[in-house]
Amino acid sequence: MFRTALRNVSAHKARLLMTVLAVMLGVAFVSGTLVFTNSLSDALQKQSAKGFDHVDVAVTPKWKEAEGDKVGEYRELTRELVDDSAAVPGAAQAIGTVQGFTAIADKDGKLIGDGFQSQGGNYWGTKDPRYPLVSGRAPKGEGEILIDSETAKRAGYEVGDTVRMSVDGPVLEPVIAGVFTTDDGNVAAGGSLTLFDTASAQKLFGKAGTFDEIAVKAKDGVSDTALQAQLEKALPSDLVETTTGTRLADDQAEAIASSMSGLKQGLLVFAGISLFVGTFIIANTFTMLVAQRTKELALMRAVGASRRQVTRSVLIEAFVVGAVAAVAGLVAGVGIGAGLRSLMGALDAPMPDGPLVVSPGTVGSAFAVGILVTMLAAWLPGRRAAKIPPVAAMSALHAAATTKSLVLRNTLGALFSAAGVAVVLAATTMEGADGQAPMGLGAVLLIIGVFILTPLLSRPLIAAAAPVLRVFGVSGKLARQNSVRNPRRTAATASALMIGLTLITGMTVMAGSLQKSIDKMAAAAIEADYMVSMANGHSLSPDVEKKLRQAGDVTAVSPMRNADVRIDGETEYLTGVNGATIGELTEFPVAQGAFEVGGTRVVVDEDTAKSYGWKAGSAFTVAYEDGEKQKLTVSGVYQANEMISGIMIDTAILDPHESEPADMMVMVKTADGTSDAAKDALEKTLGTNPAIKVQDKQDLSNEIAKMFTLILNMVYGLLAMAVIVAVIGVINTLAMSVFERSQEIGMLRAIGLDRKGIKRMVRLESLVISLFGAVLGLGLGVFFGWAAGELVGARMATYELVLPWARMGVFLLLAAVVGVLAALWPARRAARLNMLQAIKAE
């Protein structure tokens, strides 16, 4: 039986090629994902470990928990603590470090790197061992800086050049005193690092006289644990805590591995979809191969082969196919991993240097996935073949499915579909995250149910295309009959396309609906013409609001200033606004009272009011950061949205209690509304600052739309693999169907159907099957998009379902193109059959 199985593989090489290709693509996706994420994780971990070469023990401030009316805060690391750290017997050196956001512009005035990766820090003394100088010297005063060598290279800067930069808003124009090298991971990822002398860094980052961390280097022969013990004895335990450099490196490695895990899981989900689609092709292929060898298998049974041996022979064939596909997929996966690394570099997202990591786990996963998926998909056809009685098989009486099996299949499909719809509908009534898991379960049940019912659905849906197919005469009529001749085969082929289009359509519906909802949200709540914020999402200096207020065309300005306070023993967050102008800049529906902010009168959103039991006229006591208490009165309760919510208080009341006021955003209204000239004037008022964004409502919406579009395009790209596998499935099914129907095609040629008619028949059959799968996919995608939207709509009042008719039309057209292209080779092969040889074929 083993030799027979191998001979069958050898005899059907061409017919199994498409199956090998489908499995190979899925395995390549899996192994490529593992190679890429493992290589990236390994490179980042090694890069991160270098960053701790000069830290044997890190001393950090201890967090003081919020208690009573006092808000939580970090203790301060002073210069005295740095000196005390350096004085312990095992310490060779102690460096006080300061960190913060620093945006630096290139020579065209544009921000270098990603705003979130543009960092600043301090250079310790005249020779900091952390940052070896390539050229120049240590900086002195706020007028001098150091920049990393990668940033200098990208921007074309040299020692002595003047640069434009910002820390929290106002523009600075220091001179480059030197260029240094660094192993900082942000720089390796395309960001920038700017260094000041210690005193300047402390002043600019709002940490006068204090440090974020103390990096202590041990003397030769002193272990990091011994140094840690000495530091713990010398430093006050209520102010600081210590961590060894080894522990920090391990924690960082774990954090990197954890972050890579999310990326890896996301990519593997799409790989799994491709493999799931591939199972339909494998099952179809082996079903057809087994059907073509029915008499052969019956003869084997008649001469003594058992059912197990017949099933085993089919599984051996599947094992060989899976093993070949796994090897090819692994090799292709290594290429994909290397290609993704290169692609990141081409997209200005460079990876740290490091080897391509092909771990034993990756190799094992490739073989496990390739072989198991193939054998599982082939098991049912093999089992079905073994159950056919030899006599029935020899007379081909087994061909038609029994009424009992069809009733059982349709009943099972109806139950799965009904359960899936019920669970999805129930999930739409739940709140937030509670409904996600049930909705996912319902979606899986419904997709399985529709797949089981697809043979039943194929007849009426394909019959609907009959009027169009009649236009093509005999070829069209034959194509329709061939499409429904074997409903199970048609169902498996169409389902592969259905799954891909279901996911693509669902994502498109969700993205379009969310974008429309955000547009409505901004239009409904924000009356300001412009929103000013930092490029990296960090806080703005209060100086920005002052400068904007003095601009000639500006009629109203209000900051959105965050502050944490204590209310009834709980930490709460206030939003400081200009009470005199906030009413002009926003427009929220008021549920109770009036939207009035001024003095001790505040407005509160409905959720916060409900949690504290407040209503218009309620009074409550707040404890500020400085420990002072004040009684505030709720003047109104408003309906908030995802963009703006919370307790709004006048900055005139809030600011005296804040040590370092900081704005997350400044809202601006101009005399003539939005225009390019008004926007340019505001940017010039702020010194054409690379770190600051000036956006109108359309800019804000476009920025969010850009994010959605990026995510959607990534999903399209990842799902393209599943669609390619589905196309291979259509080609494979049609090619094997042509082989199976050789005699029939020969008869059609003999009675007058020319080669063009044969080609047209095969192409139309492919077109009908592809469009059938597309219609099912679009229908399910719209349903899932609506259901997911209901879940989101519970938390977003402005959510509105938007059906992307144009895109769905494009998807349908692409499915038709897929059908036509997939049929090119099988149609050509059918037309080239020799009619006399085909008629004699068995």
Coordinates of N, CA, C and O in Angstrom, one line a residue, residues 666-819:
V666 N -4.7 73.2 22.1 CA -5.2 74.6 22.2 C -6.2 74.8 21.1 O -5.9 74.5 19.9
M667 N -7.4 75.2 21.4 CA -8.5 75.4 20.4 C -8.5 76.9 20.0 O -8.4 77.8 20.8
V668 N -8.6 77.2 18.7 CA -8.5 78.6 18.2 C -9.6 78.9 17.2 O -10.0 78.0 16.4
K669 N -10.2 80.1 17.3 CA -11.2 80.5 16.4 C -10.7 81.8 15.8 O -10.1 82.7 16.5
T670 N -10.8 81.9 14.4 CA -10.3 83.1 13.7 C -11.5 83.9 13.2 O -12.6 83.4 13.0
A671 N -11.2 85.2 12.8 CA -12.2 86.1 12.4 C -12.8 85.6 11.0 O -14.1 85.7 10.8
D672 N -12.0 85.1 10.1 CA -12.5 84.7 8.8 C -12.6 83.2 8.6 O -12.7 82.8 7.5
G673 N -12.6 82.5 9.7 CA -12.7 81.0 9.6 C -11.5 80.4 9.0 O -10.4 80.9 9.1
T674 N -11.7 79.1 8.5 CA -10.5 78.4 8.0 C -10.1 78.8 6.6 O -11.0 79.1 5.8
S675 N -8.8 79.0 6.4 CA -8.2 79.3 5.1 C -6.8 79.0 5.1 O -6.2 78.9 6.2
D676 N -6.2 78.8 4.0 CA -4.7 78.6 3.9 C -3.9 79.7 4.5 O -2.9 79.5 5.2
A677 N -4.4 80.9 4.3 CA -3.8 82.1 4.8 C -3.8 82.2 6.3 O -2.8 82.5 7.0
A678 N -5.0 81.8 6.9 CA -5.2 81.8 8.3 C -4.3 80.8 9.0 O -3.6 81.0 10.0
K679 N -4.2 79.6 8.4 CA -3.4 78.5 8.9 C -1.9 78.9 8.8 O -1.1 78.7 9.8
D680 N -1.5 79.5 7.7 CA -0.1 79.9 7.6 C 0.3 81.0 8.6 O 1.4 81.0 9.2
A681 N -0.7 81.9 8.9 CA -0.5 83.0 9.9 C -0.3 82.4 11.3 O 0.6 82.8 12.0
L682 N -1.1 81.4 11.6 CA -0.9 80.7 12.9 C 0.4 80.0 13.1 O 1.1 80.1 14.1
E683 N 0.8 79.3 12.0 CA 2.1 78.6 12.0 C 3.3 79.6 12.1 O 4.2 79.3 12.9
K684 N 3.2 80.7 11.5 CA 4.2 81.7 11.6 C 4.2 82.3 13.0 O 5.3 82.7 13.5
T685 N 3.1 82.5 13.6 CA 3.0 83.0 14.9 C 3.8 82.1 15.9 O 4.4 82.6 16.9
L686 N 3.7 80.8 15.6 CA 4.4 79.9 16.5 C 5.8 79.6 16.0 O 6.5 78.6 16.5
G687 N 6.3 80.4 15.1 CA 7.7 80.2 14.6 C 7.9 79.1 13.6 O 9.1 78.6 13.5
T688 N 6.9 78.7 12.9 CA 7.0 77.6 11.9 C 7.7 76.4 12.6 O 8.7 75.9 12.2
N689 N 7.1 76.0 13.6 CA 7.7 75.0 14.5 C 7.5 73.6 14.0 O 6.3 73.2 13.8
P690 N 8.5 72.8 13.8 CA 8.3 71.4 13.3 C 7.6 70.5 14.3 O 7.1 69.4 13.9
A691 N 7.6 70.8 15.6 CA 7.0 69.9 16.6 C 5.5 70.2 16.8 O 4.9 69.4 17.5
I692 N 5.0 71.2 16.2 CA 3.6 71.6 16.5 C 2.7 71.4 15.2 O 3.1 71.8 14.1
K693 N 1.5 70.8 15.4 CA 0.6 70.6 14.4 C -0.5 71.7 14.5 O -1.1 71.8 15.6
V694 N -0.9 72.4 13.4 CA -2.0 73.3 13.4 C -3.0 72.6 12.4 O -2.8 72.5 11.2
Q695 N -4.2 72.1 12.9 CA -5.1 71.4 12.1 C -6.5 71.9 12.2 O -7.0 72.3 13.3
D696 N -7.2 72.0 11.1 CA -8.6 72.3 11.1 C -9.4 71.0 11.2 O -8.8 69.9 11.3
K697 N -10.7 71.0 11.3 CA -11.5 69.8 11.5 C -11.3 68.8 10.3 O -11.2 67.6 10.5
Q698 N -11.1 69.3 9.1 CA -10.8 68.4 8.0 C -9.5 67.8 8.1 O -9.3 66.6 7.8
D699 N -8.5 68.5 8.5 CA -7.1 67.9 8.7 C -7.2 66.8 9.8 O -6.6 65.8 9.6
L700 N -7.9 67.1 10.9 CA -8.1 66.1 11.9 C -8.7 64.8 11.4 O -8.3 63.7 11.6
S701 N -9.8 65.0 10.6 CA -10.5 63.9 10.0 C -9.6 63.1 9.0 O -9.6 61.9 9.0
N702 N -8.8 63.9 8.2 CA -8.0 63.3 7.2 C -6.9 62.5 7.9 O -6.4 61.4 7.4
E703 N -6.4 63.0 9.1 CA -5.3 62.2 9.8 C -5.9 60.9 10.3 O -5.2 59.9 10.2
I704 N -7.1 60.9 10.8 CA -7.7 59.7 11.3 C -8.0 58.8 10.1 O -7.8 57.6 10.1
A705 N -8.5 59.4 9.0 CA -8.7 58.6 7.7 C -7.5 58.0 7.2 O -7.5 56.8 6.7
K706 N -6.4 58.7 7.3 CA -5.1 58.1 6.9 C -4.7 56.9 7.7 O -4.2 55.9 7.1
M707 N -5.0 56.9 9.0 CA -4.7 55.8 9.8 C -5.6 54.6 9.4 O -5.1 53.5 9.3
F708 N -6.9 54.9 9.2 CA -7.8 53.8 8.8 C -7.4 53.2 7.5 O -7.4 52.0 7.2
T709 N -7.0 54.1 6.5 CA -6.6 53.7 5.2 C -5.4 52.8 5.3 O -5.3 51.8 4.6
L710 N -4.4 53.2 6.1 CA -3.2 52.4 6.3 C -3.5 51.0 6.8 O -3.0 50.0 6.2
I711 N -4.3 51.0 7.8 CA -4.7 49.7 8.4 C -5.5 48.8 7.4 O -5.2 47.6 7.2
L712 N -6.4 49.5 6.7 CA -7.2 48.8 5.7 C -6.3 48.2 4.5 O -6.5 47.1 4.1
N713 N -5.4 49.0 4.1 CA -4.5 48.6 3.0 C -3.6 47.4 3.5 O -3.3 46.5 2.7
M714 N -3.2 47.5 4.8 CA -2.4 46.4 5.3 C -3.2 45.1 5.3 O -2.8 44.0 5.0
V715 N -4.5 45.2 5.7 CA -5.4 44.1 5.8 C -5.6 43.5 4.4 O -5.6 42.3 4.1
Y716 N -5.8 44.5 3.4 CA -6.0 44.0 2.0 C -4.8 43.2 1.5 O -4.9 42.2 0.9
G717 N -3.6 43.8 1.9 CA -2.3 43.1 1.5 C -2.2 41.7 2.1 O -1.8 40.8 1.4
L718 N -2.5 41.6 3.4 CA -2.4 40.3 4.0 C -3.4 39.3 3.6 O -3.2 38.1 3.4
L719 N -4.7 39.8 3.3 CA -5.7 38.9 2.8 C -5.5 38.6 1.3 O -6.1 37.6 0.8
A720 N -4.7 39.3 0.6 CA -4.4 39.0 -0.8 C -3.8 37.6 -0.9 O -4.1 36.9 -1.9
M721 N -3.1 37.2 0.1 CA -2.5 35.8 0.1 C -3.7 34.8 0.1 O -3.6 33.8 -0.7
A722 N -4.7 35.0 0.9 CA -5.8 34.1 0.9 C -6.5 34.1 -0.5 O -7.0 33.1 -0.9
V723 N -6.7 35.3 -1.1 CA -7.3 35.4 -2.4 C -6.5 34.7 -3.4 O -7.1 34.0 -4.3
I724 N -5.2 34.8 -3.4 CA -4.3 34.1 -4.3 C -4.5 32.6 -4.2 O -4.6 31.9 -5.2
V725 N -4.5 32.1 -2.9 CA -4.8 30.7 -2.7 C -6.1 30.3 -3.3 O -6.2 29.2 -3.9
A726 N -7.1 31.1 -3.1 CA -8.5 30.8 -3.7 C -8.4 30.7 -5.2 O -9.1 29.9 -5.8
V727 N -7.7 31.6 -5.8 CA -7.5 31.6 -7.3 C -6.9 30.3 -7.7 O -7.3 29.7 -8.7
I728 N -5.9 29.9 -7.0 CA -5.2 28.6 -7.3 C -6.2 27.5 -7.2 O -6.2 26.5 -8.0
G729 N -7.1 27.6 -6.2 CA -8.2 26.6 -6.0 C -9.1 26.5 -7.2 O -9.5 25.4 -7.7
V730 N -9.5 27.7 -7.8 CA -10.4 27.7 -8.9 C -9.6 27.0 -10.1 O -10.2 26.2 -10.8
I731 N -8.4 27.4 -10.3 CA -7.6 26.8 -11.4 C -7.5 25.3 -11.3 O -7.7 24.5 -12.2
N732 N -7.2 24.9 -10.0 CA -7.0 23.4 -9.8 C -8.3 22.7 -10.0 O -8.3 21.6 -10.7
T733 N -9.4 23.2 -9.5 CA -10.7 22.5 -9.7 C -11.1 22.4 -11.2 O -11.5 21.4 -11.6
L734 N -10.9 23.5 -11.9 CA -11.3 23.5 -13.3 C -10.4 22.6 -14.1 O -10.8 21.8 -15.0
A735 N -9.1 22.6 -13.8 CA -8.1 21.7 -14.5 C -8.5 20.3 -14.3 O -8.5 19.5 -15.3
M736 N -8.7 19.9 -13.1 CA -9.1 18.5 -12.8 C -10.4 18.1 -13.3 O -10.7 17.0 -13.7
S737 N -11.3 19.1 -13.3 CA -12.7 18.9 -13.9 C -12.6 18.6 -15.4 O -13.3 17.8 -15.9
V738 N -11.7 19.4 -16.1 CA -11.5 19.2 -17.5 C -10.9 17.8 -17.8 O -11.4 17.1 -18.7
F739 N -10.0 17.3 -16.9 CA -9.4 16.0 -17.1 C -10.5 14.9 -16.9 O -10.6 14.0 -17.6
E740 N -11.4 15.2 -15.8 CA -12.4 14.3 -15.5 C -13.5 14.2 -16.6 O -14.1 13.1 -16.8
R741 N -13.7 15.3 -17.3 CA -14.7 15.3 -18.3 C -14.1 15.2 -19.7 O -14.7 15.7 -20.7
S742 N -12.9 14.6 -19.9 CA -12.3 14.6 -21.2 C -13.2 13.9 -22.2 O -13.3 14.4 -23.3
Q743 N -13.8 12.8 -21.8 CA -14.7 12.1 -22.8 C -15.8 12.9 -23.2 O -16.2 13.0 -24.4
E744 N -16.4 13.6 -22.2 CA -17.6 14.5 -22.5 C -17.2 15.6 -23.4 O -17.9 15.9 -24.4
I745 N -16.0 16.2 -23.2 CA -15.5 17.3 -24.0 C -15.3 16.8 -25.4 O -15.6 17.5 -26.4
G746 N -14.7 15.6 -25.6 CA -14.5 15.0 -26.9 C -15.8 14.8 -27.6 O -15.9 15.1 -28.8
M747 N -16.8 14.4 -26.9 CA -18.1 14.2 -27.6 C -18.7 15.5 -28.0 O -19.3 15.6 -29.1
L748 N -18.6 16.6 -27.2 CA -19.1 17.9 -27.6 C -18.3 18.4 -28.8 O -19.0 19.0 -29.7
R749 N -17.0 18.1 -28.9 CA -16.3 18.5 -30.1 C -16.8 17.7 -31.3 O -16.9 18.3 -32.4
A750 N -17.0 16.5 -31.1 CA -17.4 15.6 -32.2 C -18.8 16.0 -32.8 O -19.0 15.8 -34.0
I751 N -19.7 16.5 -32.0 CA -21.0 16.8 -32.5 C -21.1 18.3 -32.9 O -22.2 18.8 -33.1
G752 N -20.0 19.0 -32.9 CA -20.0 20.3 -33.5 C -19.6 21.5 -32.7 O -19.5 22.6 -33.2
L753 N -19.3 21.4 -31.4 CA -18.9 22.5 -30.6 C -17.4 22.8 -30.9 O -16.6 21.9 -30.6
D754 N -17.1 24.0 -31.4 CA -15.7 24.3 -31.7 C -14.9 24.6 -30.5 O -15.4 24.7 -29.4
R755 N -13.6 24.8 -30.8 CA -12.7 25.1 -29.7 C -13.0 26.4 -29.0 O -12.9 26.5 -27.7
K756 N -13.5 27.4 -29.7 CA -13.9 28.7 -29.0 C -15.0 28.4 -28.1 O -15.1 29.0 -27.0
G757 N -16.0 27.6 -28.5 CA -17.1 27.2 -27.7 C -16.7 26.5 -26.4 O -17.2 26.8 -25.3
I758 N -15.7 25.6 -26.5 CA -15.2 24.8 -25.4 C -14.5 25.8 -24.4 O -14.8 25.8 -23.2
K759 N -13.7 26.7 -24.9 CA -13.0 27.7 -24.1 C -14.0 28.6 -23.3 O -13.9 28.9 -22.1
R760 N -15.1 29.0 -24.1 CA -16.1 29.9 -23.5 C -16.8 29.1 -22.4 O -17.2 29.7 -21.4
M761 N -17.1 27.9 -22.6 CA -17.8 27.1 -21.6 C -17.1 27.0 -20.3 O -17.6 27.3 -19.2
V762 N -15.8 26.7 -20.4 CA -14.9 26.6 -19.2 C -14.8 28.0 -18.5 O -14.9 28.1 -17.3
R763 N -14.6 29.0 -19.3 CA -14.5 30.4 -18.7 C -15.7 30.8 -18.0 O -15.7 31.4 -16.9
L764 N -16.9 30.6 -18.6 CA -18.1 30.9 -18.0 C -18.4 30.2 -16.7 O -18.9 30.7 -15.8
E765 N -18.0 28.9 -16.8 CA -18.2 28.1 -15.5 C -17.3 28.7 -14.4 O -17.8 28.8 -13.3
S766 N -16.1 29.0 -14.7 CA -15.2 29.7 -13.7 C -15.8 31.0 -13.2 O -15.8 31.3 -12.0
L767 N -16.3 31.8 -14.2 CA -16.9 33.1 -13.9 C -18.1 32.9 -12.9 O -18.2 33.7 -11.9
V768 N -18.9 32.0 -13.2 CA -20.1 31.7 -12.4 C -19.7 31.3 -10.9 O -20.3 31.8 -10.0
I769 N -18.8 30.4 -10.8 CA -18.3 29.9 -9.5 C -17.7 31.1 -8.7 O -18.0 31.2 -7.5
S770 N -16.9 31.9 -9.4 CA -16.2 33.0 -8.7 C -17.2 34.0 -8.2 O -17.2 34.5 -7.1
L771 N -18.2 34.4 -9.1 CA -19.2 35.4 -8.7 C -20.1 34.8 -7.6 O -20.6 35.6 -6.7
F772 N -20.4 33.5 -7.6 CA -21.2 32.9 -6.6 C -20.5 33.0 -5.2 O -21.1 33.5 -4.2
G773 N -19.2 32.8 -5.2 CA -18.4 32.9 -3.9 C -18.4 34.4 -3.5 O -18.5 34.7 -2.3
A774 N -18.3 35.3 -4.5 CA -18.2 36.7 -4.2 C -19.5 37.2 -3.6 O -19.5 38.0 -2.7
V775 N -20.6 36.8 -4.2 CA -21.9 37.3 -3.6 C -22.1 36.8 -2.2 O -22.6 37.6 -1.3
L776 N -21.8 35.5 -1.9 CA -21.8 35.1 -0.5 C -20.9 35.9 0.4 O -21.3 36.2 1.5
G777 N -19.7 36.1 -0.1 CA -18.7 36.9 0.7 C -19.2 38.3 1.0 O -19.1 38.8 2.1
L778 N -19.7 39.0 0.0 CA -20.2 40.3 0.2 C -21.4 40.4 1.2 O -21.4 41.2 2.0
G779 N -22.3 39.4 1.0 CA -23.4 39.4 1.9 C -23.0 39.1 3.4 O -23.4 39.9 4.3
L780 N -22.1 38.2 3.6 CA -21.6 37.9 5.0 C -20.8 39.1 5.5 O -20.9 39.5 6.7
G781 N -20.0 39.7 4.6 CA -19.2 40.8 5.0 C -20.0 42.0 5.5 O -19.7 42.6 6.5
V782 N -21.1 42.3 4.8 CA -21.9 43.4 5.2 C -22.6 43.1 6.5 O -22.7 44.0 7.4
F783 N -23.0 41.8 6.7 CA -23.7 41.5 7.9 C -22.7 41.6 9.1 O -23.1 42.2 10.1
F784 N -21.5 41.1 8.9 CA -20.5 41.2 10.0 C -20.1 42.7 10.3 O -19.9 43.1 11.4
G785 N -20.0 43.5 9.2 CA -19.7 44.9 9.3 C -20.8 45.6 10.1 O -20.5 46.4 11.0
W786 N -22.0 45.3 9.8 CA -23.2 45.9 10.5 C -23.1 45.5 12.0 O -23.3 46.3 12.9
A787 N -22.9 44.2 12.3 CA -22.9 43.7 13.6 C -21.8 44.3 14.5 O -22.0 44.8 15.6
A788 N -20.6 44.4 13.9 CA -19.5 45.0 14.6 C -19.8 46.5 14.9 O -19.4 47.0 15.9
G789 N -20.4 47.1 13.9 CA -20.8 48.5 14.1 C -21.8 48.7 15.2 O -21.7 49.7 15.9
E790 N -22.7 47.8 15.4 CA -23.7 47.9 16.5 C -22.9 47.9 17.8 O -23.3 48.5 18.8
L791 N -21.9 47.1 17.9 CA -21.1 47.0 19.1 C -20.3 48.3 19.3 O -20.3 48.8 20.5
V792 N -19.8 48.9 18.3 CA -19.1 50.2 18.4 C -20.0 51.3 18.7 O -19.8 52.2 19.5
G793 N -21.2 51.2 18.0 CA -22.2 52.3 18.2 C -22.7 52.5 19.6 O -23.2 53.5 20.0
A794 N -22.6 51.4 20.4 CA -23.1 51.5 21.8 C -22.2 52.5 22.6 O -22.6 53.1 23.6
R795 N -20.9 52.7 22.1 CA -20.0 53.6 22.8 C -19.7 54.9 22.0 O -19.1 55.8 22.5
M796 N -20.3 54.9 20.8 CA -20.0 56.1 19.9 C -21.4 56.6 19.4 O -22.0 56.0 18.5
A797 N -21.9 57.7 20.0 CA -23.2 58.2 19.7 C -23.4 58.6 18.2 O -24.5 58.5 17.7
T798 N -22.3 59.0 17.6 CA -22.4 59.4 16.2 C -22.2 58.3 15.2 O -22.1 58.6 14.0
Y799 N -22.1 57.1 15.6 CA -21.8 56.0 14.7 C -23.0 55.8 13.7 O -24.2 55.9 14.1
E800 N -22.6 55.6 12.5 CA -23.6 55.5 11.4 C -23.1 54.5 10.4 O -22.0 54.6 9.9
L801 N -23.9 53.5 10.0 CA -23.5 52.5 9.1 C -23.4 53.1 7.7 O -24.3 53.7 7.2
V802 N -22.3 52.8 7.1 CA -22.1 53.3 5.7 C -21.7 52.1 4.8 O -20.7 51.4 5.1
L803 N -22.5 51.9 3.8 CA -22.2 50.7 2.9 C -21.4 51.3 1.7 O -21.9 52.1 0.9
P804 N -20.2 50.8 1.5 CA -19.3 51.3 0.4 C -19.7 50.6 -0.9 O -19.0 49.7 -1.4
W805 N -20.8 51.1 -1.5 CA -21.3 50.5 -2.7 C -20.3 50.4 -3.8 O -20.1 49.4 -4.5
A806 N -19.5 51.5 -4.0 CA -18.5 51.6 -5.0 C -17.4 50.5 -4.8 O -17.1 49.8 -5.8
R807 N -17.0 50.4 -3.6 CA -15.9 49.4 -3.3 C -16.5 48.0 -3.5 O -15.8 47.1 -4.0
M808 N -17.7 47.8 -3.0 CA -18.3 46.4 -3.2 C -18.4 46.1 -4.7 O -18.3 44.9 -5.1
G809 N -18.8 47.1 -5.5 CA -18.8 46.9 -6.9 C -17.5 46.5 -7.5 O -17.3 45.6 -8.3
V810 N -16.4 47.1 -7.0 CA -15.0 46.8 -7.4 C -14.7 45.4 -7.0 O -14.1 44.6 -7.7
F811 N -15.1 45.0 -5.7 CA -14.8 43.6 -5.3 C -15.5 42.6 -6.2 O -14.9 41.6 -6.5
L812 N -16.7 42.9 -6.6 CA -17.5 42.0 -7.4 C -16.8 41.9 -8.8 O -16.6 40.8 -9.4
L813 N -16.3 43.0 -9.3 CA -15.6 43.1 -10.6 C -14.3 42.3 -10.5 O -14.0 41.5 -11.4
L814 N -13.6 42.4 -9.4 CA -12.3 41.7 -9.2 C -12.6 40.2 -9.2 O -11.8 39.4 -9.7
A815 N -13.7 39.8 -8.5 CA -14.0 38.4 -8.5 C -14.3 37.9 -9.9 O -13.9 36.7 -10.2
A816 N -14.9 38.7 -10.7 CA -15.2 38.3 -12.1 C -13.8 38.1 -12.8 O -13.6 37.2 -13.6
V817 N -12.9 39.1 -12.6 CA -11.6 39.0 -13.3 C -10.9 37.8 -12.8 O -10.2 37.1 -13.6
V818 N -10.9 37.5 -11.5 CA -10.3 36.3 -11.0 C -10.9 35.1 -11.7 O -10.1 34.2 -12.1
G819 N -12.2 35.0 -11.9 CA -12.8 33.9 -12.6 C -12.3 33.7 -14.0 O -12.0 32.6 -14.4

